[in-house]
Coordinates of C-alpha atoms in Angstrom, one line a residue:
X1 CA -146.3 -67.4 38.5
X2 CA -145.9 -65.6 35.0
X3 CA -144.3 -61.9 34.8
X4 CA -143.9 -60.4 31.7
X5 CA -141.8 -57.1 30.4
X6 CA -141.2 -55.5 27.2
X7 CA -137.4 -55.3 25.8
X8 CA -136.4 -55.2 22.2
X9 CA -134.1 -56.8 19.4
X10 CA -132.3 -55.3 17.1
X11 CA -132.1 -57.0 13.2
X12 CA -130.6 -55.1 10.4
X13 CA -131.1 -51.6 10.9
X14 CA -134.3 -52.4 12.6
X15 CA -135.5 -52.8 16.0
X16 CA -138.3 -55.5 17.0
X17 CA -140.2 -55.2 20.2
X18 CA -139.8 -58.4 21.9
X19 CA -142.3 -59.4 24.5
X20 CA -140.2 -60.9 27.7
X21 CA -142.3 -64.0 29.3
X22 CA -141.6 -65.2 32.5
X23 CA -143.2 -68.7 33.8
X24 CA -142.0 -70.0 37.4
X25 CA -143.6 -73.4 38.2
X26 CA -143.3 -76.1 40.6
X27 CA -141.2 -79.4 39.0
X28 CA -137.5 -80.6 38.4
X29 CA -135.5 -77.1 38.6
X30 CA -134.6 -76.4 35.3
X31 CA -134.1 -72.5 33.2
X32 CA -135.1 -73.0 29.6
X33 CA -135.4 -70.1 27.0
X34 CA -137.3 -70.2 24.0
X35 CA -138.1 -68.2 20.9
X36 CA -135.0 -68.3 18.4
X37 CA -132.4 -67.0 20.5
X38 CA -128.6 -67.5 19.7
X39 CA -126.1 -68.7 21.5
X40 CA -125.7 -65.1 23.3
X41 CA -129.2 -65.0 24.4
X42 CA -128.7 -68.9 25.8
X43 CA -125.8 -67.7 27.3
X44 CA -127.8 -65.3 29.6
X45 CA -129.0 -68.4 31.9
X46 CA -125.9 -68.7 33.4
X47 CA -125.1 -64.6 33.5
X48 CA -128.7 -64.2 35.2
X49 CA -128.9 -66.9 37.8
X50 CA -125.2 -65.4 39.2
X51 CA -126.1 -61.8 39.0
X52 CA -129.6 -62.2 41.1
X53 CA -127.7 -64.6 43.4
X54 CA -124.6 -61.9 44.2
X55 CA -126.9 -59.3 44.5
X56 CA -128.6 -61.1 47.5
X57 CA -131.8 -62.3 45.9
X58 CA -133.2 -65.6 45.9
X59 CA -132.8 -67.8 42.8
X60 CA -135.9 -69.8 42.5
X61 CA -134.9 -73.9 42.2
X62 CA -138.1 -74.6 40.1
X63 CA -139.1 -74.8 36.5
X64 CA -138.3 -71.4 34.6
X65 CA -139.3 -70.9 31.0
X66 CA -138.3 -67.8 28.9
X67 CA -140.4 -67.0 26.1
X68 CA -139.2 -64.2 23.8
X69 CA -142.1 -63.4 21.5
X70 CA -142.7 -63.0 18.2
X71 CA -141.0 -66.7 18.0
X72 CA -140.2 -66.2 14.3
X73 CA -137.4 -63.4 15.0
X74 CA -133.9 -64.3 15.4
X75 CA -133.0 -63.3 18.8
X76 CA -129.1 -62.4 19.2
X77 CA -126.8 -60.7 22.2
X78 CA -127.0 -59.7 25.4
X79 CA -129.5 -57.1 25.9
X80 CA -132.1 -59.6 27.5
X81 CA -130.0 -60.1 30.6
X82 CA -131.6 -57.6 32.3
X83 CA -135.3 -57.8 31.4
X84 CA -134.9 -61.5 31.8
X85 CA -133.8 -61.4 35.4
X86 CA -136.3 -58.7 36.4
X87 CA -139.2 -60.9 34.9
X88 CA -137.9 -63.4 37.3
X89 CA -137.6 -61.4 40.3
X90 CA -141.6 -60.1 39.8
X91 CA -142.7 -63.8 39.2
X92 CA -141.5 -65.1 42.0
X93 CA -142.4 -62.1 44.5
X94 CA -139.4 -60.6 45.4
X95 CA -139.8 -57.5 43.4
X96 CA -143.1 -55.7 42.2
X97 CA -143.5 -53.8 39.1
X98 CA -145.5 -50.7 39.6
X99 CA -148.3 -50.2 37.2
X100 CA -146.3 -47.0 35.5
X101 CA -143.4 -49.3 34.3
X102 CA -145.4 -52.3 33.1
X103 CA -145.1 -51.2 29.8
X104 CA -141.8 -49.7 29.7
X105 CA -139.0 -50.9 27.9
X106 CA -136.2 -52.6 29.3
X107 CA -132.6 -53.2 27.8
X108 CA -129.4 -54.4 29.5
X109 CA -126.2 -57.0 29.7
X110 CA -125.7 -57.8 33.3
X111 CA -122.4 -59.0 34.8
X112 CA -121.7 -61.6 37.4
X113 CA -122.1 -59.2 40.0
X114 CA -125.6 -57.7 39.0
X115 CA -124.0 -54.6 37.6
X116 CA -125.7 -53.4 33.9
X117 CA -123.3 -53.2 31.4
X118 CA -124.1 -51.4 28.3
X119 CA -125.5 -52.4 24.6
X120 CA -125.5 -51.9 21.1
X121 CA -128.2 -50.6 19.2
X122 CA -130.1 -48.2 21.8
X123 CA -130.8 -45.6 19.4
X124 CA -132.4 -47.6 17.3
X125 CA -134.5 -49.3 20.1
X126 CA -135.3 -45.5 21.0
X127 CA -136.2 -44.9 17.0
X128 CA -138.9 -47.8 17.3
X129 CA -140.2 -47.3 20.8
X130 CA -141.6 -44.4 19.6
X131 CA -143.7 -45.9 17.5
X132 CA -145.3 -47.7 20.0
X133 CA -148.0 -45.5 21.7
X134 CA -147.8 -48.1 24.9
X135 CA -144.2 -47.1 25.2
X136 CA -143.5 -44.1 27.5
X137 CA -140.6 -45.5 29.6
X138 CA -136.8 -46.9 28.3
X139 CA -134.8 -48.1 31.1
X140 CA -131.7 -49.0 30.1
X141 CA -128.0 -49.5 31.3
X142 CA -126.6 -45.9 32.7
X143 CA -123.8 -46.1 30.1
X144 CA -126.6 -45.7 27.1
X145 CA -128.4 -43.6 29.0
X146 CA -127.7 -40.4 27.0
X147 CA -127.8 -42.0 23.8
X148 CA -131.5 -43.5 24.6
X149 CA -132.5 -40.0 25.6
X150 CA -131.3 -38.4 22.4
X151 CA -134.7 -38.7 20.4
X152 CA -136.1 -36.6 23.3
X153 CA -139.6 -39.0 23.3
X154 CA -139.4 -41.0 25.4
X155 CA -138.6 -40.7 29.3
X156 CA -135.0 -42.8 29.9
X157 CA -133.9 -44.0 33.4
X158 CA -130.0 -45.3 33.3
X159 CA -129.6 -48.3 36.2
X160 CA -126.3 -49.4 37.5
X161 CA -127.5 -52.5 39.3
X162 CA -129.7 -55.1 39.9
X163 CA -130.2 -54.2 43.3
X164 CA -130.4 -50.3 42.8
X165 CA -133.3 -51.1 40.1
X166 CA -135.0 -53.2 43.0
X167 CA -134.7 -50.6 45.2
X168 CA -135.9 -47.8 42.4
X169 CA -139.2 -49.3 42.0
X170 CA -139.9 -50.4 45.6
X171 CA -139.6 -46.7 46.0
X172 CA -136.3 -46.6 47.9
X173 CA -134.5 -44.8 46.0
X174 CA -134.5 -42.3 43.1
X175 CA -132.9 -42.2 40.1
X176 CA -133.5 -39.4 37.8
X177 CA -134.6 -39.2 33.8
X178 CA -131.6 -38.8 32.1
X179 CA -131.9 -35.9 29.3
X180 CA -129.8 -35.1 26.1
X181 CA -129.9 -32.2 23.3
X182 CA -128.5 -33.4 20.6
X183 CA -128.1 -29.9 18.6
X184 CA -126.5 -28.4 22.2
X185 CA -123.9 -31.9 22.1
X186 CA -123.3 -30.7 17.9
X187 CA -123.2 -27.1 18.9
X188 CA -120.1 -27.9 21.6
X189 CA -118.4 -30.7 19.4
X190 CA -117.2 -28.3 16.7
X191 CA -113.6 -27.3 16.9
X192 CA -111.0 -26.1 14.1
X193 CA -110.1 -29.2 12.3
X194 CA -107.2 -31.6 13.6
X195 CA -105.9 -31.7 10.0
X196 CA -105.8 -28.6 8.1
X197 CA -105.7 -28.1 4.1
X198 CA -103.0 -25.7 5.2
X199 CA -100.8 -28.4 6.1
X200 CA -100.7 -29.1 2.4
X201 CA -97.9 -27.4 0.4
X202 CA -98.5 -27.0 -3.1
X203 CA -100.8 -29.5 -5.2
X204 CA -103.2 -26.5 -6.0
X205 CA -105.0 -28.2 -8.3
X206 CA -105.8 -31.2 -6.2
X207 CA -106.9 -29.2 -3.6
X208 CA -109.4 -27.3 -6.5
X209 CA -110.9 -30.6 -7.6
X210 CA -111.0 -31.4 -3.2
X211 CA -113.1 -28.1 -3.1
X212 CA -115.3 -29.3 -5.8
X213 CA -115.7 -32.8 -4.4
X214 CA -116.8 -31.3 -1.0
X215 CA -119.3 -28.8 -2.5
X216 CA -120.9 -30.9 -4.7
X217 CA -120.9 -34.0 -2.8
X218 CA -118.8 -36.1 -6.0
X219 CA -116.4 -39.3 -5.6
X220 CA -113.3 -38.5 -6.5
X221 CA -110.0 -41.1 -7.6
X222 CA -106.5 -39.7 -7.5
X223 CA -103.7 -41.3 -9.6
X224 CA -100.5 -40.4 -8.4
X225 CA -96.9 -41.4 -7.9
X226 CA -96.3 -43.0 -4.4
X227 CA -95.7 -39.7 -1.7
X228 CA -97.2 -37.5 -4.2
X229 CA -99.6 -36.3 -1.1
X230 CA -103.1 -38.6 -2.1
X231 CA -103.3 -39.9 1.7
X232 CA -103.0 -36.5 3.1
X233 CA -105.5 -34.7 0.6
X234 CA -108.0 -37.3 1.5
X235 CA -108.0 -37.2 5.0
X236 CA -108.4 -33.4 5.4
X237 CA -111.5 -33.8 3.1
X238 CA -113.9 -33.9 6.0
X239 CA -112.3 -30.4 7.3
X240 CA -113.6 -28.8 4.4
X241 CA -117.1 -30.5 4.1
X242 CA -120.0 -29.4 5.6
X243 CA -120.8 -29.5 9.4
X244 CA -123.1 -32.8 10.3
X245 CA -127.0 -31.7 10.4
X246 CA -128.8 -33.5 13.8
X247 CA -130.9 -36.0 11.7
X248 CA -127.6 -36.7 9.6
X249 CA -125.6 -36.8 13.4
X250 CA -128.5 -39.1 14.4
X251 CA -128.5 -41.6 11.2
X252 CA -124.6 -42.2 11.9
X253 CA -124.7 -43.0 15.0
X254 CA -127.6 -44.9 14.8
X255 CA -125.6 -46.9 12.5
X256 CA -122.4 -47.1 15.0
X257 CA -124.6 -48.0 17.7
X258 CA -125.7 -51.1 16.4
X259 CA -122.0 -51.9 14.5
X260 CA -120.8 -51.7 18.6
X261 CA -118.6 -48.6 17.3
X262 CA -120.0 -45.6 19.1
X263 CA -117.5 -44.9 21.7
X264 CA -118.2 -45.1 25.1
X265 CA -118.9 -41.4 26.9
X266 CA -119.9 -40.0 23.4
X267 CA -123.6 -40.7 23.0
X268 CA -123.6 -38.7 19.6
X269 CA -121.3 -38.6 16.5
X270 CA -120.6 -35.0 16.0
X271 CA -117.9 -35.3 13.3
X272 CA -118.4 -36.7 9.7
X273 CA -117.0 -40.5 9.5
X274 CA -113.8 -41.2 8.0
X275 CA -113.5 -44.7 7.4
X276 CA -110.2 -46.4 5.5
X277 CA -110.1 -49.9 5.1
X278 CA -106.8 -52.1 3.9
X279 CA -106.8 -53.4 0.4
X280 CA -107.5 -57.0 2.4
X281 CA -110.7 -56.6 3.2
X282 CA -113.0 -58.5 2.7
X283 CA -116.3 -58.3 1.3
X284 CA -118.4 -58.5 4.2
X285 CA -116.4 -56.0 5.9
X286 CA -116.8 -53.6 3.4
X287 CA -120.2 -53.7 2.2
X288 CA -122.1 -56.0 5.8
X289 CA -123.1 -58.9 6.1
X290 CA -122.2 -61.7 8.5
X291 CA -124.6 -64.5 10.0
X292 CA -126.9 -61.9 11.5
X293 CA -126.2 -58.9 9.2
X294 CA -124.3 -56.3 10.4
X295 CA -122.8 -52.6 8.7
X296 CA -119.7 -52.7 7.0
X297 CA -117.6 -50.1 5.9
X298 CA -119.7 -48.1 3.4
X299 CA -122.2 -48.1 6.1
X300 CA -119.6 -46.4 8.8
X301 CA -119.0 -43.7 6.2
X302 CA -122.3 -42.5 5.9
X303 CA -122.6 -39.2 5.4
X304 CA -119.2 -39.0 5.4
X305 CA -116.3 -40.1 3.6
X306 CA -115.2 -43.7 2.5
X307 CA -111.2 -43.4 1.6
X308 CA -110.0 -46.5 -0.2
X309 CA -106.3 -46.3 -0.5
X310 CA -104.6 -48.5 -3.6
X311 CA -107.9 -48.9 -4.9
X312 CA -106.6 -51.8 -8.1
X313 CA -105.7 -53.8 -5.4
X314 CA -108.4 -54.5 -3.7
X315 CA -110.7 -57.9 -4.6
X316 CA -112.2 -57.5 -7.3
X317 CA -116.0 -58.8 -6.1
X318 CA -115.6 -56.0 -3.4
X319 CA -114.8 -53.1 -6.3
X320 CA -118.0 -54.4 -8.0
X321 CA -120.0 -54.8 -4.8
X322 CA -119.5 -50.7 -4.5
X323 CA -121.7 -50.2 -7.6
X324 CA -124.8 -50.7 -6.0
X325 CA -124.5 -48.5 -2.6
X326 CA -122.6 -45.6 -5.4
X327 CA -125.7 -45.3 -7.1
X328 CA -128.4 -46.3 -4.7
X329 CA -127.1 -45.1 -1.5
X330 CA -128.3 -48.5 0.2
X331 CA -126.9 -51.9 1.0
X332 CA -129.3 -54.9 0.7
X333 CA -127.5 -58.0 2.4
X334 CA -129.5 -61.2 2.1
X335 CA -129.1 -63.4 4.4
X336 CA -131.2 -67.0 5.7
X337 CA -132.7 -64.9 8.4
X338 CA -133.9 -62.4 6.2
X339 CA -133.2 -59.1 4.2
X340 CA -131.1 -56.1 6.0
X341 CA -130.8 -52.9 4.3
X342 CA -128.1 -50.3 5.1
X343 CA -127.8 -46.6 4.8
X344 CA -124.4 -46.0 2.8
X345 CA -124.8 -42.5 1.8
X346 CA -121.2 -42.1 1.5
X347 CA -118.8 -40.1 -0.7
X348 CA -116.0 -42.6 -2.4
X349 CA -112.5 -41.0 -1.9
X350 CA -109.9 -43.5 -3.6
X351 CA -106.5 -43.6 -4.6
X352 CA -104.3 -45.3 -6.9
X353 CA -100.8 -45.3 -8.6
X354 CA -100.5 -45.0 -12.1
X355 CA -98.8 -48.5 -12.7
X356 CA -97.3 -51.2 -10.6
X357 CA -94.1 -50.2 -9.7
X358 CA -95.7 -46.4 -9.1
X359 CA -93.8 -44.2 -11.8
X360 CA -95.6 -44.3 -15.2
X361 CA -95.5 -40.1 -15.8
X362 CA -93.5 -38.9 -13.0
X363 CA -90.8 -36.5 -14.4
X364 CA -88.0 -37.8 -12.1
X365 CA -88.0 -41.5 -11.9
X366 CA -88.3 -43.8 -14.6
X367 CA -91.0 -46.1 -15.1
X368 CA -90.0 -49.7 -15.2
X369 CA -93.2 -51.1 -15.9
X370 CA -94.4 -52.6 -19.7
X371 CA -97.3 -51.0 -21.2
X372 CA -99.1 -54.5 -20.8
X373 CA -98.6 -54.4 -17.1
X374 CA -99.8 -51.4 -16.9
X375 CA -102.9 -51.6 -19.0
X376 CA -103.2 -54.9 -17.0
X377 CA -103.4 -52.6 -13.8
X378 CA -105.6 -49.9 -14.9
X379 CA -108.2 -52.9 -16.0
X380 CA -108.9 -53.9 -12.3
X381 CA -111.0 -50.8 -12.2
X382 CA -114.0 -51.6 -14.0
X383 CA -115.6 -49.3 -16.6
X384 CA -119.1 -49.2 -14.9
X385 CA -116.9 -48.2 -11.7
X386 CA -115.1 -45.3 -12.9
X387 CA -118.4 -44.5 -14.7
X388 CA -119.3 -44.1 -10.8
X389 CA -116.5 -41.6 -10.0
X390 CA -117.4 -38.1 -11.0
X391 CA -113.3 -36.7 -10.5
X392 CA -110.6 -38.3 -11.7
X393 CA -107.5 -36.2 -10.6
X394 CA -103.9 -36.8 -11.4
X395 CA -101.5 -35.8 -8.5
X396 CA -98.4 -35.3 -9.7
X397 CA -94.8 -35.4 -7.1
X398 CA -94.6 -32.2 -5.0
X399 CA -92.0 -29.6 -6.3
X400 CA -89.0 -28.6 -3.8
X401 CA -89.8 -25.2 -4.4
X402 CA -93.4 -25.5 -2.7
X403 CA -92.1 -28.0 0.3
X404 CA -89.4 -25.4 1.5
X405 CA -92.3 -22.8 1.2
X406 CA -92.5 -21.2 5.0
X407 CA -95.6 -19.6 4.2
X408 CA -98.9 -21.8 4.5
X409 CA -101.7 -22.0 2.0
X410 CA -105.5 -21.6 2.1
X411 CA -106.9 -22.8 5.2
X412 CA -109.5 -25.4 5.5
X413 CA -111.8 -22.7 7.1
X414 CA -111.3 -20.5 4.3
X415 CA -112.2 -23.4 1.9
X416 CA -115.2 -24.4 3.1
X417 CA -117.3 -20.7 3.4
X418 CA -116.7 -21.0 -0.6
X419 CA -118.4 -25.0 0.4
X420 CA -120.9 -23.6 2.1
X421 CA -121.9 -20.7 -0.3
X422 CA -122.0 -23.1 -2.8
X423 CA -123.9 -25.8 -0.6
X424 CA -126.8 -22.5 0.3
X425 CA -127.3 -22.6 -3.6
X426 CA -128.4 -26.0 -3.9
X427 CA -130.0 -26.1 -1.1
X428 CA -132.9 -23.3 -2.5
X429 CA -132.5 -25.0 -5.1
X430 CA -133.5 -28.5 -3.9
X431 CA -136.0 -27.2 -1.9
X432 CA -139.1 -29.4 -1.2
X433 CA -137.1 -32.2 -2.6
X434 CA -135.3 -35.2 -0.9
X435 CA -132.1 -33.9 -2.8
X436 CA -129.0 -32.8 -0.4
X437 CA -126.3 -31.8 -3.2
X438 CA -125.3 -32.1 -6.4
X439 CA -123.8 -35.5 -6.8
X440 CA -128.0 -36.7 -5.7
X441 CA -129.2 -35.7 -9.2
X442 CA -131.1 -37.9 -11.2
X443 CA -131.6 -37.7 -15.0
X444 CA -134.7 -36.0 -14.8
X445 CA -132.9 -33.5 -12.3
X446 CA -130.0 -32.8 -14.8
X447 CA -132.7 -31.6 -17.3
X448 CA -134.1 -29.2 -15.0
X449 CA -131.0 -27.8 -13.4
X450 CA -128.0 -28.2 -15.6
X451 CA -128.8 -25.5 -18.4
X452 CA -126.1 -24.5 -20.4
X453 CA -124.8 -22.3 -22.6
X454 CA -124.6 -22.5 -26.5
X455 CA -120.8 -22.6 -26.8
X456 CA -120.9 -24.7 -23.6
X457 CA -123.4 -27.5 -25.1
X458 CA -120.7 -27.5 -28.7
X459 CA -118.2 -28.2 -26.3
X460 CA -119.7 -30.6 -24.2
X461 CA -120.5 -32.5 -27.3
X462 CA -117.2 -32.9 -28.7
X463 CA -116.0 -33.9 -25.0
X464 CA -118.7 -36.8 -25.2
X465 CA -117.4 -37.6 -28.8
X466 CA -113.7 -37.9 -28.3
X467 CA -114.1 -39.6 -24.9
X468 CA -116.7 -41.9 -26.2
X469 CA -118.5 -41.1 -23.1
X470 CA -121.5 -43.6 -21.8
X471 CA -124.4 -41.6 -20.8
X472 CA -123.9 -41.6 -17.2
X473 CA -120.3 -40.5 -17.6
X474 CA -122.1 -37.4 -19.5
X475 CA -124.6 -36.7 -16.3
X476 CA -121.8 -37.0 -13.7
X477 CA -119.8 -35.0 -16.0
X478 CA -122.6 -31.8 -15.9
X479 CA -123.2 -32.3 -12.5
X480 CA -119.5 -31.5 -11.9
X481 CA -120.2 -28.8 -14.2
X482 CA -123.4 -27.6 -12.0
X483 CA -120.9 -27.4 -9.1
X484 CA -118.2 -25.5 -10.7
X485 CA -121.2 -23.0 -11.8
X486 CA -122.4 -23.1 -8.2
X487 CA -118.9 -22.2 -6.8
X488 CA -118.6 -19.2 -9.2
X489 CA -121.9 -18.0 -8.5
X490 CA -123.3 -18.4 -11.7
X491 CA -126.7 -19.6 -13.2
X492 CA -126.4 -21.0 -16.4
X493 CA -122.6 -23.7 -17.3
X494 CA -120.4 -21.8 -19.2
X495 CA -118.2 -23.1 -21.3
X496 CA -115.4 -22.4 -18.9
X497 CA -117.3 -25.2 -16.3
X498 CA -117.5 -27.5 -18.6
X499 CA -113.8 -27.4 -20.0
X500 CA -112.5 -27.9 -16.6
X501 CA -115.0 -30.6 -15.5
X502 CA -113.5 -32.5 -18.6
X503 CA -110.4 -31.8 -17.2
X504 CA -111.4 -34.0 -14.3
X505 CA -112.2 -37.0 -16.2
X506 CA -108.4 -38.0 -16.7
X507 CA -108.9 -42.1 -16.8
X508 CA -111.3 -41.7 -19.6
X509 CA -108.5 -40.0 -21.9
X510 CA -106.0 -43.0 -20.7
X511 CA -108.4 -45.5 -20.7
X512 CA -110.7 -45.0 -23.5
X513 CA -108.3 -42.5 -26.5

């Protein structure tokens, strides 16, 4: 007999409908799968042939052959588990498919016992399914069940067993479509930050260039001695950023999905990532990559921030390996398998010292460090990198005065309505583009946009001069300007914008005078 169901594999940021086959014939008994699965998918013989027998049904001692079609796809985890076992169970009689669920589609990892356990990558096996006219139905473990019914397309059944999905389509039992608003989940997610700008005492004017960073959507480095406050500025970034839009919500967690990082009970990601990898990590782990590709770090921060503490000492390859997603807003990883490409619309948030030992400028403790070591330092940053970073901020040690302050400063609620007034402005003016902020302008863009004023243009000039600016230090540089116009309310870049945008390009007067 030969049952066949639909199921789907997930590649990349793609998801491939995979065509289940089923053939049960008399001969020696023997359970082959074939089709380019991994060692995961071969795995499943064993998890299948357990989970039918302990939920009381008969495994068949004859000649089973799995055919997961297309044949030329690499086939990897455990999502087949279930569709396997229920192509099994209709070829050999003991269950029946009715005709409304022959072309559904049908993900799931059993367990010994026959209970579904869930999977990565739902969402985007929803995303793909919708594609596919044929596809109406997505039943899936109960566990994903929210998260498959997010797009709202297609009509999503969660099972908890082997035997309760017998029972379900024998008619035995019911088991209702599982339904889920994504901008009603948003709408109750948001709550007053956990950490609050107000927590910070004093460093007014790296909380300025924070304001301008979150407005304008610009990577940022600070350079500061060691406790100066660079960690604690950088996490309360996402308190004063935008809330997540539902297709933004939706990309991020598609990507968590499939990186097996969406936490279980939270079918959406409501808040904007903060991701902060250790100076040892490698390359795959920040950008993807792996056997069968998989998102790394700047891929978990999209849409949201990327903080990467010490910045100089991380590998070098993985510094340069940043250049591409900075300016692209993509990750191609090329692999044998094939090409993956990854959404990595994320804004950089680094941090550094000023020289090894931590010191170089700090008014209270000496520097012990040569000015060959600390050249030597500041060289691990590349120039085409910091030609990527729009703000470069120096944080200098907290004062006494301002840490025995008992009065709090500016909350993060009271900085970001100045955000979000400043966000409404680009936003008309973006409109009927694919632009979201400032930082997304493109050459042509600055043209259009970034008009300025006589004496600002003279002084914009001699900034490009004395700097010995490369030309896209000079765009990044009147972008910043744009922002600091947009945050004053004003239409054309003063020359007050573009003095303190200069202001913010601090490693260029070090690295460059």
């Amino acid at each position: 007999m030969l049952a066949k169901v639909n199921s789907c594999a997930v590649f990349g940021m793609d998801a491939h409908m995979v065509k289940v086959e089923v053939d049960v014939s008399p001969g020696l008994p023997c359970f082959d799968i074939v089709g380019l699965p991994d060692a995961s998918v071969r795995e499943s013989k064993e998890r299948v042939r357990t989970a039918i027998k302990n939920s009381g049904f008969e495994f068949p001692l004859r000649r089973i052959t799995v055919n997961l079609a297309p044949a030329d796809i690499k086939k990897e985890g455990s999502n087949f588990d279930l569709p396997i076992a229920m192509a099994i169970l209709a070829a050999t009689g003991q269950i029946e498919i009715p005709n409304r669920f022959l072309d559904a589609l049908i993900v799931g990892e059993l367990s010994l016992d026959g209970t579904v356990r869930p999977v990565n990558g739902v969402l985007a096996m929803a995303m793909a399914a919708e594609h596919n006219e044929a596809i109406s139905t997505f039943i899936l473990p109960e566990a994903n069940s929210m998260e498959g019914a997010l797009t709202g397309k297609l009509t999503v059944y969660g099972i908890t067993d082997l035997l309760i999905l017998a029972d379900w389509l024998k008619g035995n039992v019911q088991i209702s479509p599982a339904e889920a608003d994504g901008q009603q989940i948003l709408a109750k997610a948001q709550a007053p930050p956990v950490n609050d700008m107000a927590d910070v005492k004093g460093q007014e004017g790296a909380k300025r260039a924070m304001e301008i960073a979150a407005a304008g959507g610009h990577n940022m480095i600070m350079i500061g001695s060691p406790g100066s406050g660079k960690t604690m500025l950088a996490r309360r970034l996402p308190s004063i950023m935008p809330e997540l839009t539902l297709n933004e919500s939706l990309a991020v967690t598609r990507i968590y999905s499939i990186a097996g990082e969406l936490p279980l009970g939270r079918p959406l990601i409501t808040e904007r990532p903060f991701r902060a990898p250790r100076h040892t990590a490698s390359g795959a782990s920040i950008i993807g990559g792996g056997r069968i590709p998989i998102p790394g770090e700047v891929s978990l921060a999209h849409h949201g921030v990327l903080f990467m503490d010490e910045l100089p000492e991380f590998q070098r390859d993985v510094l340069e390996a940043l250049r591409q997603p900075l300016e692209d807003k993509t990750v191609t990883v090329a692999r044998v398998q094939g090409r993956s490409q990854f959404s990595a619309a994320f804004q950089l948030i680094a941090a550094m010292n000023p020289c090894p030992c931590g010191y170089f400028g700090d008014p209270l403790k000496p520097c012990k460090c040569t000015p060959f070591q600390i050249q030597r330092y500041m060289n691990r940053i590349s120039g085409p990198l910091l030609d990527r970073i729009d703000l470069h901020v120096d944080v200098q040690r907290v004062r006494y005065e301002d840490i025995s302050k008992t009065a709090k400063g500016e909350s993060s609620a009271q900085i970001k309505a100045r955000v979000m007034s400043a966000r409404n402005i680009q936003q008309v003016r973006f409109q009927g583009t694919a632009l979201i902020c400032n930082a997304d302008m493109e050459r042509k863009h600055v043209q259009e946009w970034c008009k300025m004023q006589f004496d600002a243009e003279i002084l914009l000039a001699e900034a490009f001069k004395r700097l010995n600016l490369s030309a896209r230090a000079h765009d990044r540089l009147l972008k910043v300007a744009r922002t600091i116009a947009d945050l004053a309310g004003e239409n054309m870049i003063g020359a007050s914008h573009i003095a303190e945008a200069v202001q913010y390009r601090s490693l260029d007067r070090l690295v460059r005078a």
